[in-house]
Structure formats: structure tokens, C-alpha cells
């Protein structure tokens, strides 16, 4: 499976600021995904990031709040904009491999907003 | 809309014993995939096992096996010969095959498994 890294691994941010999270894969992949895991909760898909097209956002998530870039087949960024304490979560990226449906996850970014 | 339910928030098992984690799901789709993921305290999500809905044979990966009951919409995970390293949060997940939802994993709330020495 692909090796996926994320930066930063954790951060503490002030409300009202923005944070950009990077996701790097060691091989080219078509589909990349961004998930949010709120404290003690399960994972929820934020958006799907395909290279060369706009990201597709799930219900409840908007581009102004979570802009995503996908400049090539090995890299993507997620920005959490105008942060509030409710944005404190783990943010994980994943990639789709293996017959096109298995997903493998990065180590996550733990974000705390104060 | 699809939902995934894990009714056991926490479970514990003695080392070397067998434990079964429950998962049920609700969908009107006929073509889909089911997964079990493991999230240890390091928070890395690790794919444990997968099942294609069109396959009747239950998937097996070493000490991990599933009991897939399509009619009952049940997808339980059995861990044999439990090891201390199996201590983790286990998530059951559903994904519709094809169409615009490709890639959207829908997760249950998880079962926290503790393996005791």
C-alpha cells in the first residue's frame, strides 16, 4: 500500500486564523480524500480531491471553510479557514488504491483551536 | 442514506482468546463494500479486512475473519488468538460501489477493544 505522510502532525492555533495541512503520497494516486475526526467520534468525509478538477464537498462542508488543492497526483492540501474551537479535530487524508476502492490513511493532523 | 451501527462501545478480551466485534448497516444498495479499520492510540487508521458484497465467501486475513450476512445486513469481525497489539479502536465502514459516492466511506462510531495480558 502507499506510504502517506501529513504535515504538521499537530498544531495549536488561535481562533480566527487558518491552517494548511499537507498530504504527500509516495506514489501517484487518482483519488485523495480528506476526513475529519472530532474528539471521541468517528470519521466524516469532508471532500474528495481529484487532480485537475475542483474538489467535491460533502454535505455540511463548504469550499470557503475548507479549501483544497490538488496540484499533482502525489500531493494535496486542506486549509481550515477562520478557525473556531469547534474545528478542533484530527484531520486525515486517505488515498484510493487496490481495484480502486480500498482506502489507506495518513497518520493524521491533530488540530487544537484555542 | 446509509448508516453503520456498532453496538459495542467497548470490549475486552484476554490475550490468546477470541473476540467478535459486531457491525450492522442499513442500505438500499445491492453493490457495495464493507471494511474493518483499526485505529491504535497512535491514531493511524489501518485497513484490517475488506468484503465485497457480491461475494458470498467470508473474507479472512490471518487472525482476522468476518461473518458477512448480507440479508441480515450484518458484518462482524472475529479476532482469533488476540494479541496485545490488537488493542485499538475498531471501525466498521461501508462504501457504495460506483456512481458519485465512490470513495465515500461511511464509518460506525467504533468499538474500543482492550486486550489484557
mmCIF file of C-alpha atoms in Angstrom:
data_model
loop_
_atom_site.group_PDB
_atom_site.id
_atom_site.type_symbol
_atom_site.label_atom_id
_atom_site.label_comp_id
_atom_site.label_asym_id
_atom_site.label_seq_id
_atom_site.Cartn_x
_atom_site.Cartn_y
_atom_site.Cartn_z
ATOM 1 C CA UNK A 1 0.000 0.000 0.000
ATOM 2 C CA UNK A 2 1.008 3.634 -0.461
ATOM 3 C CA UNK A 3 3.034 5.433 2.177
ATOM 4 C CA UNK A 4 1.259 8.623 3.192
ATOM 5 C CA UNK A 5 2.667 11.460 5.252
ATOM 6 C CA UNK A 6 0.976 14.520 6.690
ATOM 7 C CA UNK A 7 2.334 17.825 7.940
ATOM 8 C CA UNK A 8 2.031 19.100 10.550
ATOM 9 C CA UNK A 9 1.360 16.152 12.847
ATOM 10 C CA UNK A 10 -0.239 18.507 15.338
ATOM 11 C CA UNK A 11 -0.775 22.197 15.898
ATOM 12 C CA UNK A 12 -2.368 24.593 18.331
ATOM 13 C CA UNK A 13 -3.912 27.621 16.662
ATOM 14 C CA UNK A 14 -5.692 30.781 17.654
ATOM 15 C CA UNK A 15 -9.307 31.260 16.675
ATOM 16 C CA UNK A 16 -9.791 33.288 13.526
ATOM 17 C CA UNK A 17 -6.593 32.058 11.916
ATOM 18 C CA UNK A 18 -6.106 29.467 9.166
ATOM 19 C CA UNK A 19 -4.023 26.309 8.965
ATOM 20 C CA UNK A 20 -2.936 24.429 5.862
ATOM 21 C CA UNK A 21 -2.399 20.689 6.177
ATOM 22 C CA UNK A 22 -0.263 18.877 3.639
ATOM 23 C CA UNK A 23 -0.674 15.293 2.464
ATOM 24 C CA UNK A 24 2.111 13.606 0.487
ATOM 25 C CA UNK A 25 1.935 10.142 -1.100
ATOM 26 C CA UNK A 26 4.895 8.115 -2.286
ATOM 27 C CA UNK A 27 3.136 7.012 -5.484
ATOM 28 C CA UNK A 28 0.699 8.518 -7.953
ATOM 29 C CA UNK A 29 -2.923 8.081 -6.997
ATOM 30 C CA UNK A 30 -6.077 9.220 -8.712
ATOM 31 C CA UNK A 31 -8.319 9.851 -5.753
ATOM 32 C CA UNK A 32 -7.443 11.529 -2.473
ATOM 33 C CA UNK A 33 -9.836 12.205 0.354
ATOM 34 C CA UNK A 34 -9.954 14.398 3.425
ATOM 35 C CA UNK A 35 -11.712 13.272 6.596
ATOM 36 C CA UNK A 36 -12.400 14.883 9.944
ATOM 37 C CA UNK A 37 -12.461 13.000 13.227
ATOM 38 C CA UNK A 38 -13.879 15.071 16.045
ATOM 39 C CA UNK A 39 -12.832 14.176 19.605
ATOM 40 C CA UNK A 40 -14.068 10.720 20.547
ATOM 41 C CA UNK A 41 -16.012 10.428 17.327
ATOM 42 C CA UNK A 42 -15.884 8.545 14.077
ATOM 43 C CA UNK A 43 -14.570 9.822 10.746
ATOM 44 C CA UNK A 44 -16.570 12.023 8.419
ATOM 45 C CA UNK A 45 -15.646 12.695 4.805
ATOM 46 C CA UNK A 46 -15.032 16.381 4.087
ATOM 47 C CA UNK A 47 -14.242 16.209 0.386
ATOM 48 C CA UNK A 48 -12.770 14.242 -2.475
ATOM 49 C CA UNK A 49 -9.775 15.800 -4.225
ATOM 50 C CA UNK A 50 -9.074 14.757 -7.794
ATOM 51 C CA UNK A 51 -6.140 16.124 -9.734
ATOM 52 C CA UNK A 52 -7.130 18.611 -12.401
ATOM 53 C CA UNK A 53 -10.615 19.300 -11.135
ATOM 54 C CA UNK A 54 -12.392 21.065 -8.298
ATOM 55 C CA UNK A 55 -12.770 19.171 -5.068
ATOM 56 C CA UNK A 56 -16.154 17.621 -4.382
ATOM 57 C CA UNK A 57 -17.504 18.534 -0.945
ATOM 58 C CA UNK A 58 -19.863 16.517 1.216
ATOM 59 C CA UNK A 59 -22.981 17.954 2.742
ATOM 60 C CA UNK A 60 -22.144 20.287 5.594
ATOM 61 C CA UNK A 61 -18.700 21.232 4.279
ATOM 62 C CA UNK A 62 -18.025 24.247 2.051
ATOM 63 C CA UNK A 63 -15.095 25.381 -0.031
ATOM 64 C CA UNK A 64 -14.774 28.737 1.714
ATOM 65 C CA UNK A 65 -14.181 26.999 5.036
ATOM 66 C CA UNK A 66 -12.123 24.045 3.766
ATOM 67 C CA UNK A 67 -10.355 24.993 0.520
ATOM 68 C CA UNK A 68 -8.478 22.088 -1.020
ATOM 69 C CA UNK A 69 -5.713 21.988 -3.587
ATOM 70 C CA UNK A 70 -4.556 19.008 -5.642
ATOM 71 C CA UNK A 71 -1.718 20.215 -7.860
ATOM 72 C CA UNK A 72 -0.473 16.761 -8.853
ATOM 73 C CA UNK A 73 -1.051 13.043 -8.359
ATOM 74 C CA UNK A 74 1.030 12.762 -5.181
ATOM 75 C CA UNK A 75 0.105 15.842 -3.158
ATOM 76 C CA UNK A 76 -2.872 17.661 -1.694
ATOM 77 C CA UNK A 77 -3.528 20.352 0.884
ATOM 78 C CA UNK A 78 -6.519 21.097 3.077
ATOM 79 C CA UNK A 79 -6.887 24.523 4.645
ATOM 80 C CA UNK A 80 -9.056 25.059 7.694
ATOM 81 C CA UNK A 81 -10.057 28.712 7.487
ATOM 82 C CA UNK A 82 -11.195 31.209 10.107
ATOM 83 C CA UNK A 83 -10.893 28.578 12.793
ATOM 84 C CA UNK A 84 -13.069 28.247 15.854
ATOM 85 C CA UNK A 85 -12.774 25.820 18.791
ATOM 86 C CA UNK A 86 -15.362 23.608 17.053
ATOM 87 C CA UNK A 87 -12.746 22.903 14.382
ATOM 88 C CA UNK A 88 -10.567 21.098 16.934
ATOM 89 C CA UNK A 89 -10.287 17.632 15.417
ATOM 90 C CA UNK A 90 -7.970 15.161 13.786
ATOM 91 C CA UNK A 91 -7.802 15.686 10.046
ATOM 92 C CA UNK A 92 -6.824 12.689 7.953
ATOM 93 C CA UNK A 93 -6.102 12.282 4.293
ATOM 94 C CA UNK A 94 -6.551 8.998 2.503
ATOM 95 C CA UNK A 95 -5.876 7.628 -0.946
ATOM 96 C CA UNK A 96 -7.712 5.076 -3.001
ATOM 97 C CA UNK A 97 -5.795 2.046 -4.227
ATOM 98 C CA UNK A 98 -6.336 -1.617 -4.884
ATOM 99 C CA UNK A 99 -9.007 -2.118 -7.534
ATOM 100 C CA UNK A 100 -9.978 1.479 -6.971
ATOM 101 C CA UNK A 101 -11.841 1.176 -3.711
ATOM 102 C CA UNK A 102 -9.515 0.352 -0.831
ATOM 103 C CA UNK A 103 -8.522 3.450 1.102
ATOM 104 C CA UNK A 104 -5.296 3.930 3.015
ATOM 105 C CA UNK A 105 -4.891 6.700 5.536
ATOM 106 C CA UNK A 106 -2.206 9.107 6.548
ATOM 107 C CA UNK A 107 -1.199 9.493 10.212
ATOM 108 C CA UNK A 108 -3.498 12.466 10.740
ATOM 109 C CA UNK A 109 -3.066 16.038 11.940
ATOM 110 C CA UNK A 110 -4.320 16.848 15.406
ATOM 111 C CA UNK A 111 -5.616 20.411 15.450
ATOM 112 C CA UNK A 112 -6.492 22.291 18.621
ATOM 113 C CA UNK A 113 -8.077 25.723 18.330
ATOM 114 C CA UNK A 114 -7.962 27.979 21.374
ATOM 115 C CA UNK B 1 -28.826 7.249 3.222
ATOM 116 C CA UNK B 2 -26.531 4.556 4.505
ATOM 117 C CA UNK B 3 -25.844 4.083 8.195
ATOM 118 C CA UNK B 4 -23.405 1.886 10.075
ATOM 119 C CA UNK B 5 -24.042 0.812 13.655
ATOM 120 C CA UNK B 6 -21.571 -0.646 16.096
ATOM 121 C CA UNK B 7 -23.474 -1.518 19.238
ATOM 122 C CA UNK B 8 -20.483 -2.316 21.457
ATOM 123 C CA UNK B 9 -18.701 0.878 22.548
ATOM 124 C CA UNK B 10 -16.087 -1.089 24.494
ATOM 125 C CA UNK B 11 -14.935 -4.676 24.745
ATOM 126 C CA UNK B 12 -12.110 -6.514 26.395
ATOM 127 C CA UNK B 13 -10.525 -9.886 25.801
ATOM 128 C CA UNK B 14 -7.756 -11.914 27.351
ATOM 129 C CA UNK B 15 -4.606 -12.399 25.357
ATOM 130 C CA UNK B 16 -4.756 -15.506 23.115
ATOM 131 C CA UNK B 17 -8.545 -15.677 23.250
ATOM 132 C CA UNK B 18 -11.069 -14.943 20.516
ATOM 133 C CA UNK B 19 -13.329 -11.906 20.329
ATOM 134 C CA UNK B 20 -16.083 -10.875 17.938
ATOM 135 C CA UNK B 21 -16.984 -7.274 17.183
ATOM 136 C CA UNK B 22 -20.459 -6.549 15.827
ATOM 137 C CA UNK B 23 -21.481 -4.273 12.989
ATOM 138 C CA UNK B 24 -24.808 -3.782 11.252
ATOM 139 C CA UNK B 25 -25.572 -1.448 8.405
ATOM 140 C CA UNK B 26 -28.565 -0.111 6.582
ATOM 141 C CA UNK B 27 -28.631 0.444 2.842
ATOM 142 C CA UNK B 28 -30.861 0.006 -0.147
ATOM 143 C CA UNK B 29 -27.850 -0.571 -2.376
ATOM 144 C CA UNK B 30 -27.032 -4.033 -3.682
ATOM 145 C CA UNK B 31 -23.467 -3.350 -4.734
ATOM 146 C CA UNK B 32 -21.096 -2.159 -2.043
ATOM 147 C CA UNK B 33 -18.005 -2.838 0.012
ATOM 148 C CA UNK B 34 -17.532 -3.326 3.731
ATOM 149 C CA UNK B 35 -14.375 -2.736 5.702
ATOM 150 C CA UNK B 36 -12.931 -3.008 9.171
ATOM 151 C CA UNK B 37 -10.322 -0.438 10.148
ATOM 152 C CA UNK B 38 -8.171 -0.404 13.258
ATOM 153 C CA UNK B 39 -7.024 2.813 14.942
ATOM 154 C CA UNK B 40 -4.465 2.274 17.706
ATOM 155 C CA UNK B 41 -3.552 5.073 20.123
ATOM 156 C CA UNK B 42 -1.061 6.338 17.554
ATOM 157 C CA UNK B 43 -4.262 7.284 15.592
ATOM 158 C CA UNK B 44 -3.019 5.740 12.301
ATOM 159 C CA UNK B 45 -6.007 4.170 10.557
ATOM 160 C CA UNK B 46 -5.088 0.691 9.367
ATOM 161 C CA UNK B 47 -7.176 -1.378 6.967
ATOM 162 C CA UNK B 48 -7.778 -4.758 8.588
ATOM 163 C CA UNK B 49 -10.067 -6.553 6.183
ATOM 164 C CA UNK B 50 -12.489 -5.900 3.325
ATOM 165 C CA UNK B 51 -15.515 -7.669 1.876
ATOM 166 C CA UNK B 52 -17.222 -7.219 -1.453
ATOM 167 C CA UNK B 53 -20.991 -7.530 -1.109
ATOM 168 C CA UNK B 54 -21.299 -9.689 -4.225
ATOM 169 C CA UNK B 55 -19.002 -12.319 -2.749
ATOM 170 C CA UNK B 56 -20.669 -14.897 -0.527
ATOM 171 C CA UNK B 57 -17.401 -16.199 0.860
ATOM 172 C CA UNK B 58 -16.330 -14.533 4.080
ATOM 173 C CA UNK B 59 -13.023 -12.677 3.906
ATOM 174 C CA UNK B 60 -10.076 -13.830 6.001
ATOM 175 C CA UNK B 61 -6.743 -12.152 6.735
ATOM 176 C CA UNK B 62 -4.554 -14.219 9.033
ATOM 177 C CA UNK B 63 -6.112 -13.975 12.529
ATOM 178 C CA UNK B 64 -8.921 -11.735 11.312
ATOM 179 C CA UNK B 65 -12.082 -13.019 9.684
ATOM 180 C CA UNK B 66 -15.550 -11.702 9.054
ATOM 181 C CA UNK B 67 -19.037 -13.136 9.205
ATOM 182 C CA UNK B 68 -20.909 -11.395 6.405
ATOM 183 C CA UNK B 69 -24.658 -11.887 6.437
ATOM 184 C CA UNK B 70 -25.992 -9.842 3.533
ATOM 185 C CA UNK B 71 -29.677 -10.477 4.143
ATOM 186 C CA UNK B 72 -29.333 -9.510 7.777
ATOM 187 C CA UNK B 73 -27.015 -6.605 6.884
ATOM 188 C CA UNK B 74 -24.520 -7.799 9.413
ATOM 189 C CA UNK B 75 -20.719 -7.715 9.183
ATOM 190 C CA UNK B 76 -18.949 -8.921 12.312
ATOM 191 C CA UNK B 77 -15.198 -9.160 12.833
ATOM 192 C CA UNK B 78 -13.607 -12.113 14.614
ATOM 193 C CA UNK B 79 -10.119 -11.780 16.012
ATOM 194 C CA UNK B 80 -8.502 -15.084 16.916
ATOM 195 C CA UNK B 81 -5.530 -15.556 19.215
ATOM 196 C CA UNK B 82 -5.784 -11.933 20.395
ATOM 197 C CA UNK B 83 -2.504 -10.118 20.911
ATOM 198 C CA UNK B 84 -1.650 -7.069 22.979
ATOM 199 C CA UNK B 85 -1.016 -5.175 19.752
ATOM 200 C CA UNK B 86 -4.659 -5.655 18.788
ATOM 201 C CA UNK B 87 -5.626 -3.083 21.413
ATOM 202 C CA UNK B 88 -7.215 -0.306 19.388
ATOM 203 C CA UNK B 89 -10.400 1.346 18.256
ATOM 204 C CA UNK B 90 -12.087 -0.705 15.543
ATOM 205 C CA UNK B 91 -14.303 0.950 12.962
ATOM 206 C CA UNK B 92 -16.690 -0.761 10.611
ATOM 207 C CA UNK B 93 -17.166 1.106 7.332
ATOM 208 C CA UNK B 94 -19.450 0.959 4.294
ATOM 209 C CA UNK B 95 -18.830 2.211 0.791
ATOM 210 C CA UNK B 96 -21.238 2.200 -2.105
ATOM 211 C CA UNK B 97 -19.725 0.845 -5.276
ATOM 212 C CA UNK B 98 -19.704 3.122 -8.295
ATOM 213 C CA UNK B 99 -21.571 6.311 -9.009
ATOM 214 C CA UNK B 100 -20.937 9.634 -7.378
ATOM 215 C CA UNK B 101 -20.371 8.151 -3.954
ATOM 216 C CA UNK B 102 -17.246 6.256 -4.948
ATOM 217 C CA UNK B 103 -14.791 6.727 -2.165
ATOM 218 C CA UNK B 104 -17.195 7.957 0.485
ATOM 219 C CA UNK B 105 -16.508 5.684 3.421
ATOM 220 C CA UNK B 106 -19.292 5.769 5.992
ATOM 221 C CA UNK B 107 -17.998 4.792 9.397
ATOM 222 C CA UNK B 108 -19.624 3.427 12.502
ATOM 223 C CA UNK B 109 -18.890 5.006 15.871
ATOM 224 C CA UNK B 110 -16.274 2.408 16.698
ATOM 225 C CA UNK B 111 -15.596 -0.273 19.315
ATOM 226 C CA UNK B 112 -12.743 0.203 21.721
ATOM 227 C CA UNK B 113 -11.028 -3.154 22.173
ATOM 228 C CA UNK B 114 -8.652 -3.810 25.038
ATOM 229 C CA UNK B 115 -6.533 -6.949 25.057
ATOM 230 C CA UNK B 116 -5.475 -7.872 28.578
ATOM 231 C CA UNK B 117 -2.354 -9.862 29.418
#
